[in-house]
């Protein structure tokens, strides 16, 4: 009886973690889309732009 009770009590924690990860991904992806729609570079594109133009330095 105790084992099944532990499994049921552990379920809300797993579900809360799933919701947290889902919403975190949603807000990250939404912010990324807003940046791209405003013709701004996303954060991870800044390094790419630096590498493209760095060959002019040498």
XYZ file of C-alpha atoms in Angstrom, residues 16-48:
33
model
C 4.892 20.610 -12.281
C 8.391 20.075 -13.666
C 6.911 19.254 -17.082
C 4.810 22.437 -17.045
C 7.789 24.547 -15.992
C 9.963 23.202 -18.824
C 7.148 23.612 -21.363
C 6.469 27.233 -20.439
C 10.186 28.034 -20.281
C 10.667 26.710 -23.815
C 7.581 28.600 -25.025
C 8.784 31.948 -23.694
C 12.333 31.407 -25.029
C 10.982 30.520 -28.489
C 8.512 33.420 -28.427
C 11.271 35.921 -27.572
C 13.434 34.475 -30.335
C 10.611 34.930 -32.863
C 10.009 38.512 -31.710
C 13.706 39.306 -32.205
C 13.739 37.835 -35.698
C 10.471 39.554 -36.710
C 11.850 42.916 -35.602
C 14.879 42.307 -37.848
C 17.139 42.054 -34.838
C 19.763 39.397 -34.505
C 19.116 36.743 -31.932
C 21.720 36.403 -29.200
C 23.400 33.348 -30.678
C 23.743 35.029 -34.102
C 26.050 37.703 -32.726
C 28.980 35.298 -32.523
C 28.240 34.134 -36.066
